[in-house]
PDB file of C-alpha atoms and ligand atoms in Angstrom:
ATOM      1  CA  UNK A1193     -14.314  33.785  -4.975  1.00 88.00           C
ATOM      2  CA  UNK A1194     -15.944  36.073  -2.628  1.00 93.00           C
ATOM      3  CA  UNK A1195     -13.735  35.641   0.972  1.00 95.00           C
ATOM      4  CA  UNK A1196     -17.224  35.405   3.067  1.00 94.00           C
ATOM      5  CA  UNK A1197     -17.928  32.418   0.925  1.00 90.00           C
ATOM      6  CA  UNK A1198     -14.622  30.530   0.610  1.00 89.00           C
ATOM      7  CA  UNK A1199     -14.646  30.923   4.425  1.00 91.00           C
ATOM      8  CA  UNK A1200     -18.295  29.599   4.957  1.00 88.00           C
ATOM      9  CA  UNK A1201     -17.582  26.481   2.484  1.00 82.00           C
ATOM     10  CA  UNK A1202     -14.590  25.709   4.756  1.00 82.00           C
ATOM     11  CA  UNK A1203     -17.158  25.236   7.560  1.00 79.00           C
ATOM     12  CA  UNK A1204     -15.761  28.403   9.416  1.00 88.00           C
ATOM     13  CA  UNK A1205     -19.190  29.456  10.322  1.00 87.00           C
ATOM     14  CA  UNK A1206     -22.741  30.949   8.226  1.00 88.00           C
ATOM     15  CA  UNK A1207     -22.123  33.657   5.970  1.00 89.00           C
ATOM     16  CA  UNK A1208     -23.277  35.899   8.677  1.00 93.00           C
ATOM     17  CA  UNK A1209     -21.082  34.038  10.963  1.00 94.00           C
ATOM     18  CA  UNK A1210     -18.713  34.699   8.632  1.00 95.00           C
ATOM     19  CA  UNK A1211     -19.348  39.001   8.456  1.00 96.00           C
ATOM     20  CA  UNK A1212     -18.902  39.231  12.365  1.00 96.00           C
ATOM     21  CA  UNK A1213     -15.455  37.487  11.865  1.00 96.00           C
ATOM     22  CA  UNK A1214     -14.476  39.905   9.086  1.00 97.00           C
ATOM     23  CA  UNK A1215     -15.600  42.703  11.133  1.00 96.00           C
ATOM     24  CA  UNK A1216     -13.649  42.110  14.064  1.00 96.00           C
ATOM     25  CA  UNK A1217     -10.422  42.117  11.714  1.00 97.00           C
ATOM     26  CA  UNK A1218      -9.919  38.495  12.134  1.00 97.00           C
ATOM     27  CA  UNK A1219      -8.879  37.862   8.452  1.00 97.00           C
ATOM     28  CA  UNK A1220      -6.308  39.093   6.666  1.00 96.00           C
ATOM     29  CA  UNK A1221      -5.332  38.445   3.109  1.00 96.00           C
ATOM     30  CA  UNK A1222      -2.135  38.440   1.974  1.00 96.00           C
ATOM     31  CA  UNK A1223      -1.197  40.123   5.604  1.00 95.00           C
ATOM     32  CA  UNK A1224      -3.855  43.134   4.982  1.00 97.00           C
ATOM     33  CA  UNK A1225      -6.656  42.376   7.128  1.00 97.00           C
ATOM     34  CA  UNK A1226      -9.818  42.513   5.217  1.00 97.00           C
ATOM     35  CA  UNK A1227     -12.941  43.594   6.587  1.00 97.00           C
ATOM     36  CA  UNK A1228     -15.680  43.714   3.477  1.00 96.00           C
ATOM     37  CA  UNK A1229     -17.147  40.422   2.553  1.00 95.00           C
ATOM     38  CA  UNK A1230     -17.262  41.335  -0.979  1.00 96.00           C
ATOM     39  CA  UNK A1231     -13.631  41.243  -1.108  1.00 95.00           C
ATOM     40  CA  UNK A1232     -12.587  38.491  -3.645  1.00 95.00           C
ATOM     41  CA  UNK A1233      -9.518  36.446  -3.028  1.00 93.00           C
ATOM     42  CA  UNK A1234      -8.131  33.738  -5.308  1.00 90.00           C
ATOM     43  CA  UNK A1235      -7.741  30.435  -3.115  1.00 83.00           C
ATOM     44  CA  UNK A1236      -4.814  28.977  -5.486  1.00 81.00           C
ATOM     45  CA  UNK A1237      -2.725  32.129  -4.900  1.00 90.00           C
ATOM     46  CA  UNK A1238      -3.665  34.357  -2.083  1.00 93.00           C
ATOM     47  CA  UNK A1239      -3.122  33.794   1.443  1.00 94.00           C
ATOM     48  CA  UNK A1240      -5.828  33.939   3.630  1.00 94.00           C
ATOM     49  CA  UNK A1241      -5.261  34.036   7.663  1.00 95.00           C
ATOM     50  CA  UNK A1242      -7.863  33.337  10.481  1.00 94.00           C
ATOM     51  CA  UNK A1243      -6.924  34.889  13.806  1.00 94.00           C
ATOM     52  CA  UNK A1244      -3.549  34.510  12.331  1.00 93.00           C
ATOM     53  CA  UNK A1245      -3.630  30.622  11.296  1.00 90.00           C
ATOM     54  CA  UNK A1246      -3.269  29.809   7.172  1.00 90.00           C
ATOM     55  CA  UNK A1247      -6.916  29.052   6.013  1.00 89.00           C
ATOM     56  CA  UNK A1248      -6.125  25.924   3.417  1.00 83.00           C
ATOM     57  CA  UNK A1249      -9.000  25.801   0.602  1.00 83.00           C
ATOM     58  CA  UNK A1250      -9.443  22.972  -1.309  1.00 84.00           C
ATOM     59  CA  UNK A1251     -11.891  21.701  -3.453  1.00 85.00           C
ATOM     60  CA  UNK A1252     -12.922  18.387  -2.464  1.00 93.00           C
ATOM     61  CA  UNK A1253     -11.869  16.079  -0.071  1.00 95.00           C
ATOM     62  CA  UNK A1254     -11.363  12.573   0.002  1.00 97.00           C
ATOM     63  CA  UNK A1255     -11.314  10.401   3.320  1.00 98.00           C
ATOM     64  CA  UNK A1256     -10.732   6.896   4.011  1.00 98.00           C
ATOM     65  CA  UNK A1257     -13.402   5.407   7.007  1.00 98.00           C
ATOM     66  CA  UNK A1258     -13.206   1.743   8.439  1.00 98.00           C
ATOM     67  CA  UNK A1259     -17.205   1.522   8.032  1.00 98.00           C
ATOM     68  CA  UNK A1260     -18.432   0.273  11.486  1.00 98.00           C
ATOM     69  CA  UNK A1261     -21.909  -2.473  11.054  1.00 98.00           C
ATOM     70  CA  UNK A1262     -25.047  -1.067  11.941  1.00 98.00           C
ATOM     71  CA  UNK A1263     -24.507   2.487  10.061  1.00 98.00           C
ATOM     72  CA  UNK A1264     -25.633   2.843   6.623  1.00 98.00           C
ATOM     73  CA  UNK A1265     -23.671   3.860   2.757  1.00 97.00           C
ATOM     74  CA  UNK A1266     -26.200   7.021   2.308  1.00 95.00           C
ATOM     75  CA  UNK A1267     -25.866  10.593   3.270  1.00 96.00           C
ATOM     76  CA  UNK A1268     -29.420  10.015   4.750  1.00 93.00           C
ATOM     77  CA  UNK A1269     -31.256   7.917   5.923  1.00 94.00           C
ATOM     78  CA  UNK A1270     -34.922   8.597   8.155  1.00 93.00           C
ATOM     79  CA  UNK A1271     -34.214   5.818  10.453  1.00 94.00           C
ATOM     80  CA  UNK A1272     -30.581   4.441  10.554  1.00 96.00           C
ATOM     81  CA  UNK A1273     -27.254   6.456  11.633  1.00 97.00           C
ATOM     82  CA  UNK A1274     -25.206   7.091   8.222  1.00 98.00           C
ATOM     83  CA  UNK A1275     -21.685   7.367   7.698  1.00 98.00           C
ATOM     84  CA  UNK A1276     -21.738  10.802   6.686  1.00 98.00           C
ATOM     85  CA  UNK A1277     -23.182  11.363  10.325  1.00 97.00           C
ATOM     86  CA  UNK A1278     -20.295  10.025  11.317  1.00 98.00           C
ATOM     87  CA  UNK A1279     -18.237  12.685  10.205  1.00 96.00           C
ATOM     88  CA  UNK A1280     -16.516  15.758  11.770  1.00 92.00           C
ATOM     89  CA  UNK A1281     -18.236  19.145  10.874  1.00 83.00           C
ATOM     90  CA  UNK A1282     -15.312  20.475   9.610  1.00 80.00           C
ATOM     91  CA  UNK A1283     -15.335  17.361   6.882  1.00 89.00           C
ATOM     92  CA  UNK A1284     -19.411  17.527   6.630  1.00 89.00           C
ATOM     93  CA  UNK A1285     -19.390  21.285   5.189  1.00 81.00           C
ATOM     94  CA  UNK A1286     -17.865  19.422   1.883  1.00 87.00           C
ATOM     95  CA  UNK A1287     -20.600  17.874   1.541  1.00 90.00           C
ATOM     96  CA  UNK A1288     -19.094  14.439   0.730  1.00 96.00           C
ATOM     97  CA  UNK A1289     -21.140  11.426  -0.174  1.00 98.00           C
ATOM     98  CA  UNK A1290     -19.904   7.134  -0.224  1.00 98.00           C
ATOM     99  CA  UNK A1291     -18.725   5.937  -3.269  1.00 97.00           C
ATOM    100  CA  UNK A1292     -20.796   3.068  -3.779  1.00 94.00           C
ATOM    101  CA  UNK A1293     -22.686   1.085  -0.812  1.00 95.00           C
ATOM    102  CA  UNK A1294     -21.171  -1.378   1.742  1.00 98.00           C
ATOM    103  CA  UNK A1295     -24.296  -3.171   3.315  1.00 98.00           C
ATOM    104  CA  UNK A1296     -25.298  -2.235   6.542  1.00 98.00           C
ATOM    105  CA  UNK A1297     -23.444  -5.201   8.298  1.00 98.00           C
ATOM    106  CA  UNK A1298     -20.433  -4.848   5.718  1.00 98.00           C
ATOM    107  CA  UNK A1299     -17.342  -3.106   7.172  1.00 98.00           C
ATOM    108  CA  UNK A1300     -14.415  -1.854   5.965  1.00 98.00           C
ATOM    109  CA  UNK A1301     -12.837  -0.101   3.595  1.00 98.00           C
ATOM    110  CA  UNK A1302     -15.093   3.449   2.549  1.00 98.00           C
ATOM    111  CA  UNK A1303     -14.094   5.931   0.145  1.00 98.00           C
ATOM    112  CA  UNK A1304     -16.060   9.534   0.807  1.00 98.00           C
ATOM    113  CA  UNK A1305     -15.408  11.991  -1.044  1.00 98.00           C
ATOM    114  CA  UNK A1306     -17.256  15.148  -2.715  1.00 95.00           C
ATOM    115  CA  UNK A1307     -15.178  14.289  -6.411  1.00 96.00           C
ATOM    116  CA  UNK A1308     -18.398  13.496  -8.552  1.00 96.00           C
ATOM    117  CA  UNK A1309     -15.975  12.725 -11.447  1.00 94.00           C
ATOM    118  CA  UNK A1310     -13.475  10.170  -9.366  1.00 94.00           C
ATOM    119  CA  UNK A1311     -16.492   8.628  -7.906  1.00 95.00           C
ATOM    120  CA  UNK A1312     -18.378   8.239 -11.459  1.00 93.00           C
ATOM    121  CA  UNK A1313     -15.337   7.018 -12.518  1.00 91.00           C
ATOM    122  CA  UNK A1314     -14.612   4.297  -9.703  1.00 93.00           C
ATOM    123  CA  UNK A1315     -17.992   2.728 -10.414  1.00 92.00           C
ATOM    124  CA  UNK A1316     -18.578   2.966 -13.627  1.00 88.00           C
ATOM    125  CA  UNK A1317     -19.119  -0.940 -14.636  1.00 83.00           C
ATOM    126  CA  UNK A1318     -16.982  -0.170 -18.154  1.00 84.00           C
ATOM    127  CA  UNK A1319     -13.609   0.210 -15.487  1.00 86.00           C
ATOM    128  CA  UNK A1320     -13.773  -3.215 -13.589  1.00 88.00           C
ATOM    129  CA  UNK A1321     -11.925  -1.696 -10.347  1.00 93.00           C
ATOM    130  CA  UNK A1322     -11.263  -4.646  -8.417  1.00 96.00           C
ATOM    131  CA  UNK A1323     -12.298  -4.897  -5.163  1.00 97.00           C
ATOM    132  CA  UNK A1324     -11.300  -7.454  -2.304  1.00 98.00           C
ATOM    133  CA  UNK A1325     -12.958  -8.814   0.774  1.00 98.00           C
ATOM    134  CA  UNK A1326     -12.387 -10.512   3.487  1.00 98.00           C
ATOM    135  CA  UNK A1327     -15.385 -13.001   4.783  1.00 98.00           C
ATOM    136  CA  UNK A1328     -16.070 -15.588   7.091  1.00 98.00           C
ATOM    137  CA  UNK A1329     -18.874 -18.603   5.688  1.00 98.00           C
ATOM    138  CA  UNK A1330     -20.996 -20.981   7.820  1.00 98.00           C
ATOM    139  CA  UNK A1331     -18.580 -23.714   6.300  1.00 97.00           C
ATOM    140  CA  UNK A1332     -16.429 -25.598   4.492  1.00 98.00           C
ATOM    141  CA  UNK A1333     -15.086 -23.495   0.941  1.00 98.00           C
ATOM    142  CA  UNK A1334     -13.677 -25.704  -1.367  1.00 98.00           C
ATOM    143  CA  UNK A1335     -10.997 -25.680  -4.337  1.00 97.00           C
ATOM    144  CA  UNK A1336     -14.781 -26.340  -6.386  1.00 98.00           C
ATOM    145  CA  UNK A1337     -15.947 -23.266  -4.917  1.00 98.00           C
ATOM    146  CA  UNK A1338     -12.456 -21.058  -6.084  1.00 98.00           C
ATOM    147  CA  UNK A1339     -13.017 -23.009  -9.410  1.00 98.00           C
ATOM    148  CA  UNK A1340     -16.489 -21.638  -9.718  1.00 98.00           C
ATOM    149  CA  UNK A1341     -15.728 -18.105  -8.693  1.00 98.00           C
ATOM    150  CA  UNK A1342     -13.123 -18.249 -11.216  1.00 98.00           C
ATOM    151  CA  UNK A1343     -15.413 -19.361 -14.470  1.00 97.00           C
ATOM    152  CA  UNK A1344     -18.101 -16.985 -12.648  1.00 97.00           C
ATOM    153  CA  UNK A1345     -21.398 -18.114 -10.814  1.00 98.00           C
ATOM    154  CA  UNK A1346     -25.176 -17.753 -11.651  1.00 98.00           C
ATOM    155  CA  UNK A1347     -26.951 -15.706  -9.155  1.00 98.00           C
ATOM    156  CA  UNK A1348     -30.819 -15.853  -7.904  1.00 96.00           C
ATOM    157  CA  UNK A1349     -32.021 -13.290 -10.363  1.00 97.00           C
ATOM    158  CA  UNK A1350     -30.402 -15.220 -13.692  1.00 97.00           C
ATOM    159  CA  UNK A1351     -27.156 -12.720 -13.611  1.00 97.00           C
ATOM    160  CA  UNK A1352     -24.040 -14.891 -14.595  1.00 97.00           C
ATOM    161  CA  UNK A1353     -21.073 -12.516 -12.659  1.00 97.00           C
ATOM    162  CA  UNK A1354     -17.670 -11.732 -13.884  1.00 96.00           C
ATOM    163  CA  UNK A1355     -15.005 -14.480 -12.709  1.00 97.00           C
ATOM    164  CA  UNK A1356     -13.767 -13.496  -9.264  1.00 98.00           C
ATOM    165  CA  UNK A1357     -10.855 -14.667  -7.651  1.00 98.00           C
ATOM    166  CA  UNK A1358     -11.065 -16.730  -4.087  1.00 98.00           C
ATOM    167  CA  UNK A1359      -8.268 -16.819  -1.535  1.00 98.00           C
ATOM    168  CA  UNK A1360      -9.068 -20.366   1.043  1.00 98.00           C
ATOM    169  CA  UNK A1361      -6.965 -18.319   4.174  1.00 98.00           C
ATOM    170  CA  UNK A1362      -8.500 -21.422   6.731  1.00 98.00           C
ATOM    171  CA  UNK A1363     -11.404 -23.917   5.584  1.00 96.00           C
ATOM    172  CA  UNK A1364     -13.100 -25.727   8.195  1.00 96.00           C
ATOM    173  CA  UNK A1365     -17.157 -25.828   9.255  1.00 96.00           C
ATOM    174  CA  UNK A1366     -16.029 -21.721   9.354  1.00 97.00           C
ATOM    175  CA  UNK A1367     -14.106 -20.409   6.631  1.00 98.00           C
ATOM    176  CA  UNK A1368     -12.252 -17.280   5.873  1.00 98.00           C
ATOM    177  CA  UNK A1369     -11.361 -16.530   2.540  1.00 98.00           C
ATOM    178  CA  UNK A1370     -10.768 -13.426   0.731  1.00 98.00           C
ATOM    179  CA  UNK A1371     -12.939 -12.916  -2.517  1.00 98.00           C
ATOM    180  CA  UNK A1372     -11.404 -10.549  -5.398  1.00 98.00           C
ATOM    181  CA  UNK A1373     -14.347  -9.104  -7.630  1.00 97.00           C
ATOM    182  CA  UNK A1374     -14.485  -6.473 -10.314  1.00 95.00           C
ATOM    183  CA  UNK A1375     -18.546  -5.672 -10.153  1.00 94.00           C
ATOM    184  CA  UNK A1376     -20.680  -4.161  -8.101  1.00 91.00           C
ATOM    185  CA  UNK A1377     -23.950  -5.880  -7.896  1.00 94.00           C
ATOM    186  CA  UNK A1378     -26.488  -5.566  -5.033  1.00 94.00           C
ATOM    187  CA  UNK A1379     -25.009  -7.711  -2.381  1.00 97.00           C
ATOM    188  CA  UNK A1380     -22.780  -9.505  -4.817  1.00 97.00           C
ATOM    189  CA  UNK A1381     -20.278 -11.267  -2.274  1.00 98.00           C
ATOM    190  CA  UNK A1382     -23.119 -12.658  -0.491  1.00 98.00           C
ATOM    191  CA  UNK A1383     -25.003 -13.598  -3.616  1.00 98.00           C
ATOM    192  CA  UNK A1384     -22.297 -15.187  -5.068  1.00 98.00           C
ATOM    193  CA  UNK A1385     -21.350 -17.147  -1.484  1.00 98.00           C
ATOM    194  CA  UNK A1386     -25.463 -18.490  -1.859  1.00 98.00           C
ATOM    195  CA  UNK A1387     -25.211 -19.422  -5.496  1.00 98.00           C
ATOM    196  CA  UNK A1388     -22.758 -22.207  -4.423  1.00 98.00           C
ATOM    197  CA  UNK A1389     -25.028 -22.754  -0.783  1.00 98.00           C
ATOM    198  CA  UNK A1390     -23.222 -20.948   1.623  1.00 98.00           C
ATOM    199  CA  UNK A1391     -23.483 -18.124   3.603  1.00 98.00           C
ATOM    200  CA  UNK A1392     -21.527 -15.126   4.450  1.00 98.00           C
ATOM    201  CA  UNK A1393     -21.338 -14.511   8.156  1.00 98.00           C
ATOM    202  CA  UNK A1394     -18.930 -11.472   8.574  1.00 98.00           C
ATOM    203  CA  UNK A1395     -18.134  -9.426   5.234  1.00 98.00           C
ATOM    204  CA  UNK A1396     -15.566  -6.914   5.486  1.00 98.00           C
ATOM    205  CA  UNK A1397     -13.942  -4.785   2.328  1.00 98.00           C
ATOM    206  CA  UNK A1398      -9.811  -4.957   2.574  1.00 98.00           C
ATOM    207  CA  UNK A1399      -9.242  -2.484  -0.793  1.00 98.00           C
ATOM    208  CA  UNK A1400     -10.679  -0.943  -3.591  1.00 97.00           C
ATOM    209  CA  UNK A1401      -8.574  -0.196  -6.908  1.00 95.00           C
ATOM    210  CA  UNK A1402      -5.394   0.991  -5.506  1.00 96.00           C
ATOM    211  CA  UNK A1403      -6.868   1.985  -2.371  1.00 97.00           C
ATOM    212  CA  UNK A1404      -5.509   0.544   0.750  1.00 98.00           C
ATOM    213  CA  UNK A1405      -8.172   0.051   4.043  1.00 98.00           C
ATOM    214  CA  UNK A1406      -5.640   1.470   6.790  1.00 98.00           C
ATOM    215  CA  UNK A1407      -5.826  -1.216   9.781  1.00 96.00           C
ATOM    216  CA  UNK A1408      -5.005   1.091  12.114  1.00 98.00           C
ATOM    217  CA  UNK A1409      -8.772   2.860  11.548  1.00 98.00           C
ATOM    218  CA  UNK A1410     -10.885   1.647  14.457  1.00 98.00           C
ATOM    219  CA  UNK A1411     -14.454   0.818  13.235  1.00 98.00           C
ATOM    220  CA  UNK A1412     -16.092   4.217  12.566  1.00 98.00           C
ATOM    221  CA  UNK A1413     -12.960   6.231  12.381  1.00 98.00           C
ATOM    222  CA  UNK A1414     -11.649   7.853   9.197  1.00 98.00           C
ATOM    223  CA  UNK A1415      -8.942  10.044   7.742  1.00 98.00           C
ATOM    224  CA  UNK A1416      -8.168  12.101   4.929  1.00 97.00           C
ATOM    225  CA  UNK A1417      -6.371  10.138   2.198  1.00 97.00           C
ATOM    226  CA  UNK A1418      -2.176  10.918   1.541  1.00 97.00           C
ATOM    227  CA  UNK A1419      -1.635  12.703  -1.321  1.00 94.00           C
ATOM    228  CA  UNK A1420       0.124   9.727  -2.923  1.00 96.00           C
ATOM    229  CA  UNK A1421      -3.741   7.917  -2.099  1.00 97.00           C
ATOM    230  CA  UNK A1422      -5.557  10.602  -4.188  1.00 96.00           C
ATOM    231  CA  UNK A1423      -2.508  10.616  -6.828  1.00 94.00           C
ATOM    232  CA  UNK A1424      -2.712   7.028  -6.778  1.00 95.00           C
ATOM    233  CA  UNK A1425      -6.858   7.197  -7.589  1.00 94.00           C
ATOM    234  CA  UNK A1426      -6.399   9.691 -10.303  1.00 91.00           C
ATOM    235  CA  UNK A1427      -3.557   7.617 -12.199  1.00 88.00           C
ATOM    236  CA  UNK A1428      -5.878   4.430 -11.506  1.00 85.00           C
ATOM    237  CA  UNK A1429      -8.938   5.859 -13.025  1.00 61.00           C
ATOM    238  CA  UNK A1430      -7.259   7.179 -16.437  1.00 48.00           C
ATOM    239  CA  UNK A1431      -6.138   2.964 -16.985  1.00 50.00           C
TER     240      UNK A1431
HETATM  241  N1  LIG B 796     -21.007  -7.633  -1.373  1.00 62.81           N
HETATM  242  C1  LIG B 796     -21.978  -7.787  -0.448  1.00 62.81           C
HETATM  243  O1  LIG B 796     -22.672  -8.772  -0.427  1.00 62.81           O
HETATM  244  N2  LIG B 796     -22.121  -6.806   0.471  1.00 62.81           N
HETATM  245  C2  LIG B 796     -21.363  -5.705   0.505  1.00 62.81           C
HETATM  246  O2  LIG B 796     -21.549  -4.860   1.379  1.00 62.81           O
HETATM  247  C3  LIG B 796     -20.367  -5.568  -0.469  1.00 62.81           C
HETATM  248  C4  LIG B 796     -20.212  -6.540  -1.401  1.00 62.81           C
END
């Protein structure tokens, strides 16, 4: 890979940016300081310096947010903030996308990533990654209502869903259970709440396959995943 464009993809400036850096001797490759653009380094086995700190290249990137309400799954939207706008500029230059939607009130747990493959993978409907939430209803759930998830439940457009597993964690005229599904139909926690006459209030997603939402994430705040995360993704997907 040309070194003015391994250093542009890592978000170290334009390709022009890029030359000026070059020409001021500010790279070096393998401790020769390399001042043509054209010069091709391999980013498995070269080492690349920037004003004498080690340039890492990688591929993609993979980061864990705590989606904050209000902020929509897309990288764009025309009138709403995204969660890709939510991201550093040193993360944006990847050019990573959600994989799959949270509503715009949903929070939680938000895998971005640029890994077309992992994400294809994560959603395909064939795979049946489970995926938990925690919600809050306008009332009482019922051991009817976990019996029902279980067998599955009709929704409004005729679609009978896959049997999902419901937690009670307090029941009262406001509940909060955790729901356990392994689909990924439009709105399908909140559709499935409504096809036994309740509503979800606060919807928040807990995990995702193997995927773990950190706690300590405020709302709006993300990090790259550990490499036992991604590991942890890659042996998931292959089950
Ligand atoms: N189910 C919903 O209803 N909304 C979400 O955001 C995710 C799952």
């Amino acid at each position: 890979m040309r070194i003015d464009k391994m250093l542009a993809n890592l978000g170290f400036g334009s390709r022009k940016e890029v030359k000026k850096l070059l020409k001021d001797g500010a790279v070096k490759v393998n401790d020769r300081v390399i001042k043509d653009a054209k010069e091709h380094v391999d980013p498995e086995k070269d080492t690349v310096t920037l004003h004498g700190e080690a340039v890492e290249y990688k591929e993609f990137i993979y980061l864990m947010m705590n989606k904050p309400p209000g902020v929509i799954s897309a990288t764009e939207d025309n009138h709403d903030q995204t969660v890709i706008d939510l991201l550093e500029m040193e993360d944006a230059v990847f050019s990573p996308f959600p994989v799959g939607r949270l509503d715009k009130d949903t929070e939680g747990l938000l895998l971005i990533t640029n890994d077309g493959q992992l994400s294809h993978r994560l959603l395909s409907p064939k795979k049946h990654v489970p995926k938990t939430y925690f919600a809050v209803i306008d009332q009482e759930v019922t051991e009817e209502d976990v019996e029902a998830f279980k067998h599955g439940v009709v929704l409004d457009d005729g679609y009978e869903t896959k049997p999902g597993e419901l937690k009670i964690l307090k029941s009262g005229t406001r509940s909060d259970i955790e729901l356990t599904i392994t689909e990924g139909k439009f709105h399908q926690v909140k559709r499935m709440f409504e096809a036994v006459g309740k509503r979800v209030v606060y919807l928040k997603r807990l995990t995702m396959g193997p995927l773990e939402l950190d706690e300590s994430l405020e709302l709006g705040e993300y990090r790259e995943l550990t490499d036992e995360e991604i590991e942890s993704l890659m042996e998931y997907e292959v089950k």
